[in-house]
Short mmCIF file of C-alpha atoms in Angstrom, two decimals:
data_model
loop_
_atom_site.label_atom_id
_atom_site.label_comp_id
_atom_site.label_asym_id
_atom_site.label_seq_id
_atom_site.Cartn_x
_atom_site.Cartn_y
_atom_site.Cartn_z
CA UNK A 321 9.45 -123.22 -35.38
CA UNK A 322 9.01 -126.58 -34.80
CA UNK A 323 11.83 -129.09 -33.18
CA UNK A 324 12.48 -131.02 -36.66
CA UNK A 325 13.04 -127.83 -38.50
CA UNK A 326 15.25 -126.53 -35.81
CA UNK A 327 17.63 -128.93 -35.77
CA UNK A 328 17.31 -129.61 -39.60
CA UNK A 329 18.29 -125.39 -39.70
CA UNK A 330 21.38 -126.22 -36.79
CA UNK A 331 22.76 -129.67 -38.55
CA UNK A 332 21.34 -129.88 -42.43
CA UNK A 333 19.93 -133.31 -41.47
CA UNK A 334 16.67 -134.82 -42.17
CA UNK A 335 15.41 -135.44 -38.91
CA UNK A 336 12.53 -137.10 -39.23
CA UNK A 337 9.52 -135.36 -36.94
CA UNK A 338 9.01 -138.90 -34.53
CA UNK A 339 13.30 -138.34 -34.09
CA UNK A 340 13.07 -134.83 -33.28
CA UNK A 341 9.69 -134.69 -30.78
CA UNK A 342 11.55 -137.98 -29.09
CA UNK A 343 14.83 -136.17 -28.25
CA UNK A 344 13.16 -132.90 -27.06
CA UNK A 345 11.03 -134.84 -24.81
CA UNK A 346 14.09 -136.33 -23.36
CA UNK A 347 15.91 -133.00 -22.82
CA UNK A 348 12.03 -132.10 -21.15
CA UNK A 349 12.85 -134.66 -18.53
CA UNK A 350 16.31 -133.56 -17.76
CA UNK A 351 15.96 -130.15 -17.73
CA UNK A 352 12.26 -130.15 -15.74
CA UNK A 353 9.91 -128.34 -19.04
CA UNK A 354 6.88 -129.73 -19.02
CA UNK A 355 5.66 -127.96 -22.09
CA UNK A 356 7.24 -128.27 -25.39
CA UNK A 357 6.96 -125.02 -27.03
CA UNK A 358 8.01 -123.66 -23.76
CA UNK A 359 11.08 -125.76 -24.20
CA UNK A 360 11.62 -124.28 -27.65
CA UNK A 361 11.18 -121.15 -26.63
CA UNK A 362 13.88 -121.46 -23.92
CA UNK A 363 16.68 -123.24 -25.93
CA UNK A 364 19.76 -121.87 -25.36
CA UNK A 365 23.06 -122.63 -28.50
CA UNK A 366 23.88 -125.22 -25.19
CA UNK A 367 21.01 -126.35 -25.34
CA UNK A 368 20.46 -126.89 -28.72
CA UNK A 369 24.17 -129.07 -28.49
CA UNK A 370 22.63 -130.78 -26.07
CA UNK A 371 19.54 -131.96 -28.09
CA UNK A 372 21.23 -132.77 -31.53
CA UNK A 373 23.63 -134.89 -29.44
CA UNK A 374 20.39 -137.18 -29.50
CA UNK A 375 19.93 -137.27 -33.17
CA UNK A 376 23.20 -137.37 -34.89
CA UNK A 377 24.80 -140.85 -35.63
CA UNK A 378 28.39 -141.28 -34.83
CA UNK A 379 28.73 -144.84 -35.80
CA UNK A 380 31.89 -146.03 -37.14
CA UNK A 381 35.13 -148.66 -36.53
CA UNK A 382 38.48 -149.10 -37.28
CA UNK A 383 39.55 -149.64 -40.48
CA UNK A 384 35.66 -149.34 -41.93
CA UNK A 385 35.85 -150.01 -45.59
CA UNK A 386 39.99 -150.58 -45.55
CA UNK A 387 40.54 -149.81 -49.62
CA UNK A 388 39.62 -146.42 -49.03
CA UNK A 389 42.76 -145.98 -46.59
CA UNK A 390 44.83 -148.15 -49.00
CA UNK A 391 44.09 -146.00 -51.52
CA UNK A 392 44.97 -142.58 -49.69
CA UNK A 393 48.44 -144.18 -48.56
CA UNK A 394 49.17 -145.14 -52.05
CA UNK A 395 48.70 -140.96 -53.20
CA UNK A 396 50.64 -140.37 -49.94
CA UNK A 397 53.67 -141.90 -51.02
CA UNK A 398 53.35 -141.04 -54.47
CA UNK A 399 53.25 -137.04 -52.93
CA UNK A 400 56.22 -137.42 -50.85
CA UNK A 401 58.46 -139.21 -53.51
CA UNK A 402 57.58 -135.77 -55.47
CA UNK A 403 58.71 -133.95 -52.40
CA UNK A 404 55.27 -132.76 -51.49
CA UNK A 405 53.33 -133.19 -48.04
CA UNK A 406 49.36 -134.42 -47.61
CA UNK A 407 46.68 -132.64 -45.99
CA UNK A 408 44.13 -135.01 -45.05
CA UNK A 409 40.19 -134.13 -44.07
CA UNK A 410 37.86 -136.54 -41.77
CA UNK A 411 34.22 -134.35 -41.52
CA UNK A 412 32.46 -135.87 -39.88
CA UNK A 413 35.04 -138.07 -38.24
CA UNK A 414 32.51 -139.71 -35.41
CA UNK A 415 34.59 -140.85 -32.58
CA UNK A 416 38.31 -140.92 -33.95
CA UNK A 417 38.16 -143.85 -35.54
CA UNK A 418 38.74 -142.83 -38.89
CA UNK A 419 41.79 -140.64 -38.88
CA UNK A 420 43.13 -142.82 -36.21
CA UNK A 421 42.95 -145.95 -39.24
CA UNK A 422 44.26 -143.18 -41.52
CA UNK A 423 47.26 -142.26 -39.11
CA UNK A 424 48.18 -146.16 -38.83
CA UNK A 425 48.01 -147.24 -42.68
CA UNK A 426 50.43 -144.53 -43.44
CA UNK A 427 52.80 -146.02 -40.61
CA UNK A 428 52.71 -149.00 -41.55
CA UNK A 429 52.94 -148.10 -45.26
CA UNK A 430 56.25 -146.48 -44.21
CA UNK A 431 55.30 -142.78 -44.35
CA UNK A 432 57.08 -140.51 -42.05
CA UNK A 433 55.22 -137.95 -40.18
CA UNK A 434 56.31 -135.08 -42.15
CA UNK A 435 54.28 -136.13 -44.87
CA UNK A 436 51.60 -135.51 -44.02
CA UNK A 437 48.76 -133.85 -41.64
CA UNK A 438 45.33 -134.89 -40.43
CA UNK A 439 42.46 -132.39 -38.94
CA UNK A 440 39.16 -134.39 -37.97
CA UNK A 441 36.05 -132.46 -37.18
CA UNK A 442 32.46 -133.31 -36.27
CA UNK A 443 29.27 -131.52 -35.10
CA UNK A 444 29.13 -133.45 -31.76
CA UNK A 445 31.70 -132.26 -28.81
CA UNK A 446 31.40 -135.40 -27.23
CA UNK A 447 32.48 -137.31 -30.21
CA UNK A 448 35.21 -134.61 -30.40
CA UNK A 449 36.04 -135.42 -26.68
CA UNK A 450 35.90 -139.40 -27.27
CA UNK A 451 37.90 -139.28 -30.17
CA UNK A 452 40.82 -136.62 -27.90
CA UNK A 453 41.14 -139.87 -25.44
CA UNK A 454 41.15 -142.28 -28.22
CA UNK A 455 39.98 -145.18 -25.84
CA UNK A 456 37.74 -147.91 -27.97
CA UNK A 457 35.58 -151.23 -26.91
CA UNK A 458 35.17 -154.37 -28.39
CA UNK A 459 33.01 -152.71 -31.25
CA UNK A 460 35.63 -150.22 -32.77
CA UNK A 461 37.25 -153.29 -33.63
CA UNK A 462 35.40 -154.82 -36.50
CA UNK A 463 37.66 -155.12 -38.58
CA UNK A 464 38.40 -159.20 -40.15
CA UNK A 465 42.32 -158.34 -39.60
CA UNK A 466 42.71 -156.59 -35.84
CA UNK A 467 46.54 -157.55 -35.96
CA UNK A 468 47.19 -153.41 -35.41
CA UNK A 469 45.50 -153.53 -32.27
CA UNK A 470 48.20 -155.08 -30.92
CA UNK A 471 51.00 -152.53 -32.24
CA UNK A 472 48.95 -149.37 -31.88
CA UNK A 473 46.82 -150.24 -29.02
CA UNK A 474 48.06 -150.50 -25.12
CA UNK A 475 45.31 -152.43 -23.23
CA UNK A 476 43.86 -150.18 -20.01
CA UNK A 477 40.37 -152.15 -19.01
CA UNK A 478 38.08 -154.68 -19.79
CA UNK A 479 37.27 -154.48 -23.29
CA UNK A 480 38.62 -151.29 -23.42
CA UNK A 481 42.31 -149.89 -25.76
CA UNK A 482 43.82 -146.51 -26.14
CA UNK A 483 46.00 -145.58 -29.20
CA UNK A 484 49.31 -144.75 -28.21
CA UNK A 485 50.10 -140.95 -27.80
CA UNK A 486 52.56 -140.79 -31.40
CA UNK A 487 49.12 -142.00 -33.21
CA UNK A 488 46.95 -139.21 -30.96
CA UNK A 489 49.49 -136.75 -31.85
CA UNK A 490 49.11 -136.87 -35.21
CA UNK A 491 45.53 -136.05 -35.58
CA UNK A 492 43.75 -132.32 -34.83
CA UNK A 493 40.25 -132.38 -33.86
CA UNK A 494 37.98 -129.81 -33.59
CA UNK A 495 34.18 -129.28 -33.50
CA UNK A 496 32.72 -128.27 -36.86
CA UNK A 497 30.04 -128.42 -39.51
CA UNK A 498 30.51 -128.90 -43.07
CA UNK A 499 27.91 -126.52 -44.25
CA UNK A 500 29.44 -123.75 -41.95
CA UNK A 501 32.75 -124.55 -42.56
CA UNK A 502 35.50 -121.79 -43.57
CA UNK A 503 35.91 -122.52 -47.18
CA UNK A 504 36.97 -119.27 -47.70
CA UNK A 505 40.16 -119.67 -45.96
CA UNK A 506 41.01 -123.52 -46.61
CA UNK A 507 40.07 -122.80 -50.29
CA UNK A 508 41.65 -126.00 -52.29
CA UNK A 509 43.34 -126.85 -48.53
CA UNK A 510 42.95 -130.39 -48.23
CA UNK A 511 44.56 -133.07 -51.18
CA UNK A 512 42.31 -136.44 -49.40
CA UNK A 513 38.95 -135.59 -47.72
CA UNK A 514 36.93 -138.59 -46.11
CA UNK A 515 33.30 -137.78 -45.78
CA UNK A 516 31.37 -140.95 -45.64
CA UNK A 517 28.23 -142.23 -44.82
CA UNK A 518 26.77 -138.25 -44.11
CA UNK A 519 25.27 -137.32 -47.51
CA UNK A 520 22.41 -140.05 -46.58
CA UNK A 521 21.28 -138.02 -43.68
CA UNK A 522 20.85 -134.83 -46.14
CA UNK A 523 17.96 -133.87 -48.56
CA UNK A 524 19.25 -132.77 -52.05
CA UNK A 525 19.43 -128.80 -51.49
CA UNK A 526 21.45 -129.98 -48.36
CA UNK A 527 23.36 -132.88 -50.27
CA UNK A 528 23.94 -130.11 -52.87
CA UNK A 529 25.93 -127.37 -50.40
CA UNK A 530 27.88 -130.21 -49.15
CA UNK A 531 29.29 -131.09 -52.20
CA UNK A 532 30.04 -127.48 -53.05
CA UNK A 533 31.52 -126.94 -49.64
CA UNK A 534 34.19 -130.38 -49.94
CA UNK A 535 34.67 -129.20 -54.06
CA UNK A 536 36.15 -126.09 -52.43
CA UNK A 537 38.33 -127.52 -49.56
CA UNK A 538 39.23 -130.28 -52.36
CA UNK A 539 42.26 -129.47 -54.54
CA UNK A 540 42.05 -129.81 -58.10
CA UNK A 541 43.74 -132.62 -57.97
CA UNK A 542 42.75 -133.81 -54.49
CA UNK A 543 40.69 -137.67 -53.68
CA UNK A 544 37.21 -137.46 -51.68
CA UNK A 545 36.65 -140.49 -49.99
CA UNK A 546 32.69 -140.89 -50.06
CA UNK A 547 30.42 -143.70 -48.65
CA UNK A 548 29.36 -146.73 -51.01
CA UNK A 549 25.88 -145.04 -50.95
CA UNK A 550 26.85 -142.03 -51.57
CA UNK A 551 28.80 -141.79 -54.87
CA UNK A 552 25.95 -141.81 -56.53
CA UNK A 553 24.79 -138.44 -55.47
CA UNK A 554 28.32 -136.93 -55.58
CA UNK A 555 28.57 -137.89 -58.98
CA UNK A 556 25.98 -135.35 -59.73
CA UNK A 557 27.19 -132.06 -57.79
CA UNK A 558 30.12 -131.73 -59.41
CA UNK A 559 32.73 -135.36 -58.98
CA UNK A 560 33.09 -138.47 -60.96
CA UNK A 561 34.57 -141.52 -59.82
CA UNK A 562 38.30 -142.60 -59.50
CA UNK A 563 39.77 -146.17 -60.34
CA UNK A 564 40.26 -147.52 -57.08
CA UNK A 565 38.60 -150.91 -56.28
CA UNK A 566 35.88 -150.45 -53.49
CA UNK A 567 37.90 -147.74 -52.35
CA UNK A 568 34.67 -145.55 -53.33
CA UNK A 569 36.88 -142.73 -54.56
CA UNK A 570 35.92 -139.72 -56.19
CA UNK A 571 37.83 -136.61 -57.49
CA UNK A 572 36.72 -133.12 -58.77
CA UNK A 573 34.90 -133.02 -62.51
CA UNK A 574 36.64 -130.45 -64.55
CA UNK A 575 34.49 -130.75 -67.46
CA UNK A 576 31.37 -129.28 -66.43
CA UNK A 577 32.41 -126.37 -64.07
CA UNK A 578 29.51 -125.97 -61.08
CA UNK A 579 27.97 -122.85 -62.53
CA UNK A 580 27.04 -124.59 -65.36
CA UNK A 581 25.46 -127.57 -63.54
CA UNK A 582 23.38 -125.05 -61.25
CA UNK A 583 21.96 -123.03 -64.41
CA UNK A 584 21.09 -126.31 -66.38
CA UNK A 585 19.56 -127.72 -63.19
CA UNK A 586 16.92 -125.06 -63.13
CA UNK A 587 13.97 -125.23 -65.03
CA UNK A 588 13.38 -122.83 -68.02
CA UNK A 589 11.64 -119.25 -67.46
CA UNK A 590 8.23 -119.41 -68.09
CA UNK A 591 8.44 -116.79 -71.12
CA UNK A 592 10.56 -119.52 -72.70
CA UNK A 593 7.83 -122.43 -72.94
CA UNK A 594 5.83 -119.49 -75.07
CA UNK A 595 6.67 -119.01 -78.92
CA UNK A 596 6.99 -115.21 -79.91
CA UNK A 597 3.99 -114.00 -81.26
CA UNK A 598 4.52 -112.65 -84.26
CA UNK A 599 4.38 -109.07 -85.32
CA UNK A 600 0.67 -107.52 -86.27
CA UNK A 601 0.04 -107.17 -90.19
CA UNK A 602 -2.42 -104.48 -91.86
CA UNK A 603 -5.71 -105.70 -91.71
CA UNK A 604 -6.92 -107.48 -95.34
CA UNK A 605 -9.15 -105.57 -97.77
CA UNK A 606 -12.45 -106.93 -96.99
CA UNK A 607 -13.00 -109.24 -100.30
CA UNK A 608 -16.77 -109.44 -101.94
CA UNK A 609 -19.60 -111.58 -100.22
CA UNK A 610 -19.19 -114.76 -101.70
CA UNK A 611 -20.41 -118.42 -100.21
CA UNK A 612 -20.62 -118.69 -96.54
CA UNK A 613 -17.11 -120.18 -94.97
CA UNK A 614 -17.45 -123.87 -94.11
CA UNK A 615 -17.04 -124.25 -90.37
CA UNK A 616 -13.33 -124.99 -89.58
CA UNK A 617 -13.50 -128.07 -87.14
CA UNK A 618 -12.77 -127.94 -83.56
CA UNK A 619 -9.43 -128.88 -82.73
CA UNK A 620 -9.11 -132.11 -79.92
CA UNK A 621 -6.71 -131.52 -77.29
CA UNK A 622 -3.90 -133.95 -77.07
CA UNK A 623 -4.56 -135.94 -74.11
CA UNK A 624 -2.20 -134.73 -71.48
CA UNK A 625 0.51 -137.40 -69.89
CA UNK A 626 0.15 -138.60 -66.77
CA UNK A 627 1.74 -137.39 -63.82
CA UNK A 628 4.94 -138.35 -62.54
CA UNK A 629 4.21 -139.46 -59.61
CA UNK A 630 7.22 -140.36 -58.72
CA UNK A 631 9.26 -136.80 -59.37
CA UNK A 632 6.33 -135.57 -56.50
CA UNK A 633 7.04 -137.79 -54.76
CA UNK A 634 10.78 -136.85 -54.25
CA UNK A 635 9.86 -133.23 -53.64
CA UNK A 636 7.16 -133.88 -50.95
CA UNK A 637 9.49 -136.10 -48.98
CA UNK A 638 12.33 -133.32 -49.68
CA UNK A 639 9.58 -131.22 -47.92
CA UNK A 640 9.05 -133.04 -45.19
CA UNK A 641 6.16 -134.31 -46.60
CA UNK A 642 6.24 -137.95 -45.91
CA UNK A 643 2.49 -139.02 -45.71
CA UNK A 644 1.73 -137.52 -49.13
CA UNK A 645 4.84 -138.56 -50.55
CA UNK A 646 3.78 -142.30 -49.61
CA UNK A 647 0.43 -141.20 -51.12
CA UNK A 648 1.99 -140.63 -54.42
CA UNK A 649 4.41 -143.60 -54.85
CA UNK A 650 1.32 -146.02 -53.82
CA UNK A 651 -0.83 -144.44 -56.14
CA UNK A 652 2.01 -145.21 -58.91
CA UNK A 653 2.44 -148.19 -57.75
CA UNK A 654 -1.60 -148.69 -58.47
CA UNK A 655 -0.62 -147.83 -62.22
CA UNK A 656 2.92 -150.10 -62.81
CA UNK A 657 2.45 -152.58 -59.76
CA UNK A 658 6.20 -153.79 -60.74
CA UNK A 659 8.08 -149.87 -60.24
CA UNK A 660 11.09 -150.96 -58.06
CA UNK A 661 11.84 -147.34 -57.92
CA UNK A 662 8.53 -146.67 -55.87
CA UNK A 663 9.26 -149.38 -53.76
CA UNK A 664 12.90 -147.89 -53.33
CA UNK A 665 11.32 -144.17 -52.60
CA UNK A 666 8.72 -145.91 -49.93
CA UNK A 667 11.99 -147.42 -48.43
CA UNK A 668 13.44 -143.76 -48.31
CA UNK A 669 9.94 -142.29 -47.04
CA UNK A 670 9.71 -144.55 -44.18
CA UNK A 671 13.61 -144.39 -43.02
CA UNK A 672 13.20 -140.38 -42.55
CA UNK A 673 10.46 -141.14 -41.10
CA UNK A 674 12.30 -143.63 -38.29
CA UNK A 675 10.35 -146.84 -39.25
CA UNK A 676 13.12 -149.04 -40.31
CA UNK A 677 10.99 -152.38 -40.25
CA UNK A 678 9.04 -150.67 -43.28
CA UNK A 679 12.05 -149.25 -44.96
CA UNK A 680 13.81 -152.60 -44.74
CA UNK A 681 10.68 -154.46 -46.02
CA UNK A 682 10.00 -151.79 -48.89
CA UNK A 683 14.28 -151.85 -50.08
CA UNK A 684 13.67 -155.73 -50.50
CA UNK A 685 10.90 -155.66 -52.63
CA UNK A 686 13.03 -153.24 -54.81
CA UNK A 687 15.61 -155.54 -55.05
CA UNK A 688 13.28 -158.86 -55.67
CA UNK A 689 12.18 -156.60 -58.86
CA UNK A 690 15.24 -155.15 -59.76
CA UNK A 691 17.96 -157.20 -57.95
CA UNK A 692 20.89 -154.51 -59.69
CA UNK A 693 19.14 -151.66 -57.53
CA UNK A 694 22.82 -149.90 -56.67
CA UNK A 695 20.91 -147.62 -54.33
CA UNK A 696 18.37 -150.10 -52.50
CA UNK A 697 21.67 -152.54 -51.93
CA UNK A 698 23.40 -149.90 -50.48
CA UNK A 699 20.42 -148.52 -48.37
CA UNK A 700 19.90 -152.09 -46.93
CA UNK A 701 23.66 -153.00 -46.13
CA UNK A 702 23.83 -149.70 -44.26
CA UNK A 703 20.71 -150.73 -42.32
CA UNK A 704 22.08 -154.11 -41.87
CA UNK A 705 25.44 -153.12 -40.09
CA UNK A 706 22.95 -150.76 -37.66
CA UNK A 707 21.32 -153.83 -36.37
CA UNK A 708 25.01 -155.37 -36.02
CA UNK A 709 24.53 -157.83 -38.91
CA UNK A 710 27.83 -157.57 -39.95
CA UNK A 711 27.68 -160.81 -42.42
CA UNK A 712 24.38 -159.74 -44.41
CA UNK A 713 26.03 -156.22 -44.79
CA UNK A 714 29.13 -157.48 -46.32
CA UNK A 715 27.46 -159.42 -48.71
CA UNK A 716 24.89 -156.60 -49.64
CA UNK A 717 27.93 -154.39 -49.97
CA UNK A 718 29.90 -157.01 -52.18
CA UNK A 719 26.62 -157.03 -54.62
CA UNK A 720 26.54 -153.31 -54.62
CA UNK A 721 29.96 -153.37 -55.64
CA UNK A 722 30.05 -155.46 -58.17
CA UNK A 723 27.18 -153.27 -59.95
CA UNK A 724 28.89 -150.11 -59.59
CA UNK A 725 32.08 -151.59 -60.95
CA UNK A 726 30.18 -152.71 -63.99
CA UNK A 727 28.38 -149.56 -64.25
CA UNK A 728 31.61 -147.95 -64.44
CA UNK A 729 33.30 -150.16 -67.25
CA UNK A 730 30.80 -149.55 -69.01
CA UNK A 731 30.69 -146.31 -69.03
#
């Protein structure tokens, strides 16, 4: 098996294959392998920790996209004045520094600490161990408003805070995976789960199980928390979206229960496309010779519709596929030389595939065709706060906003 699928099978993300060959030759050099399948061979479940600790992602800040904690200390209160206590979610919480902005908006709210509770988990053990200290640098503090730096914050090096120990006590961590998580026994468990900005690392069978998963920790009247990118794709595994301004809040959709979704998501039995044939009848009498039968005319074939090129497109890059994927949205491009969306799915294609100058390029000429492309915006202000261009993703998040709130009042 190779490296990409192995760590695609250990963490559900898309890895693309340039990620996954760099980080095992890394772990080559460290631990003295000089041949990769050799390497493979060898790996060890501490080794394999090892090597996805160079592919997973665990950037975030304090107070990242504040309405969304706003919004969970608003149900908070509401709870308690009803005499009933919050159990919060952060998966994957990164380094601490979402539950930690959780824990301080309900303090400074006014909630008391019976009210609620707040378990953080994440694949990585060193972001597990980074967010136990709860010591941050100058970027954890992003936020325009750092005012509660100064009341939750005690100053121990250069550049460098740690939360105070009533904020740290307040929040469980533990290592974890969503898609292995016990939803058995924390069925319904949790009444506010954040899981943001992870979907966008999955494929759609994985984006799928994760949304199951978080539907089942969710109660049925529980708020999931979801990246600006992201709703999107929850809205169609089983949520719909909550009235909270940029809060990017989603809760569980009752209407359409998830069996139904799954059955109507797969495609019809072959025996179904086929009409019945219908029962045999006695053979006619055979009638007297008479004229000879005119010819009956051959019938022409309707000509067939073209491809979507597109739709292949989606599976070969949800295959891994990448090259022929590209193959497929250039070649549609050849037929409607204006298809935003094949400029948006070459964007995709060249992110899993780690080339970010490409995606960035190929997300722009989306937008310049279609400039209310919810998806592309949100694809491009994620890229831009990577490269720590913090102004150009506020204003691509601001535009992306403004479409999705339209979408939705419309709706």
């Amino acid at each position: 098996m190779t490296a990409q699928a192995l760590l695609r099978r250990a963490t559900g993300l898309s890895v693309s294959k340039a990620v996954a060959e760099r980080a095992v030759r890394q772990r080559m050099e460290q631990t003295g392998f000089s041949d990769s399948a050799a390497y493979l061979q060898a790996l060890t479940p501490a080794e394999m920790t090892q090597l996805i600790e160079l592919v997973v992602v665990p950037e975030s800040w304090l107070f990242r996209d504040p309405q969304a904690f706003y919004a969970s200390v608003e149900l908070v209160q509401e709870r308690w004045a009803r005499g009933r206590t919050t159990r919060i979610l952060s998966i994957p919480c990164a380094g601490g520094e979402e539950p930690y902005s959780m824990a301080m908006a309900l303090r400074d709210g006014g909630v008391p600490k019976q009210a609620f509770s707040i378990d953080a988990y994440d694949l990585s053990p060193v972001c597990i161990e980074r967010a136990q200290a709860g010591v941050y640098g100058r970027n954890a503090f992003r936020a325009q408003d750092v005012a509660f730096r100064e009341r939750y914050f005690t100053h121990v090096a250069d550049d460098a805070y740690r939360i105070i120990d009533a904020l740290r006590d307040q929040v469980t961590f533990r290592q974890g995976n969503l898609l292995q998580f016990d939803t058995a026994t924390y069925s319904r468990h949790y009444d506010v789960i954040f899981c943001r900005n992870l979907l966008i690392y999955f494929d759609k069978p994985t984006t799928r199980a994760a949304s199951q998963n978080l539907s089942a920790l969710l109660a049925d009247d529980g708020m999931l928390l979801a990246g600006y990118a992201e709703v999107p794709s929850f809205c169609q595994n089983g949520f719909a979206p909550l009235q909270f301004r940029q809060a990017f809040a989603l809760k569980k959709e009752t209407a359409a229960p998830a069996a139904v979704i799954q059955v109507a998501a797969l495609p019809p039995p072959t025996s179904a496309l086929r009409s019945v044939p219908p029962a045999p009848r006695p053979a006619p009498a055979r009638a007297a010779p008479g004229p000879a039968a005119r010819p009956r005319p051959v019938p022409v074939q309707a000509p067939q519709p073209p491809a979507d090129l597109l739709a292949e497109a989606r599976l070969l890059a949800d295959r891994g596929q990448l090259r022929e994927a590209g193959e497929k949205c250039h070649a549609h491009l050849a037929r409607v030389p204006e298809a935003a969306e094949a400029y948006f799915m070459l964007g995709i294609i060249n992110e899993l595939a780690g080339k970010m100058d490409l995606a960035d390029d190929y997300w722009r000429r989306c937008i310049y065709l279609q400039p209310d492309h919810y998806e592309a915006l949100c694809h491009l202000s994620l890229l831009a706060e990577r490269n720590g261009n913090h102004t150009a993703a506020a204003t691509l998040k601001a535009r992306a906003a403004r479409i999705y709130q339209r979408r939705q009042a419309s709706n």
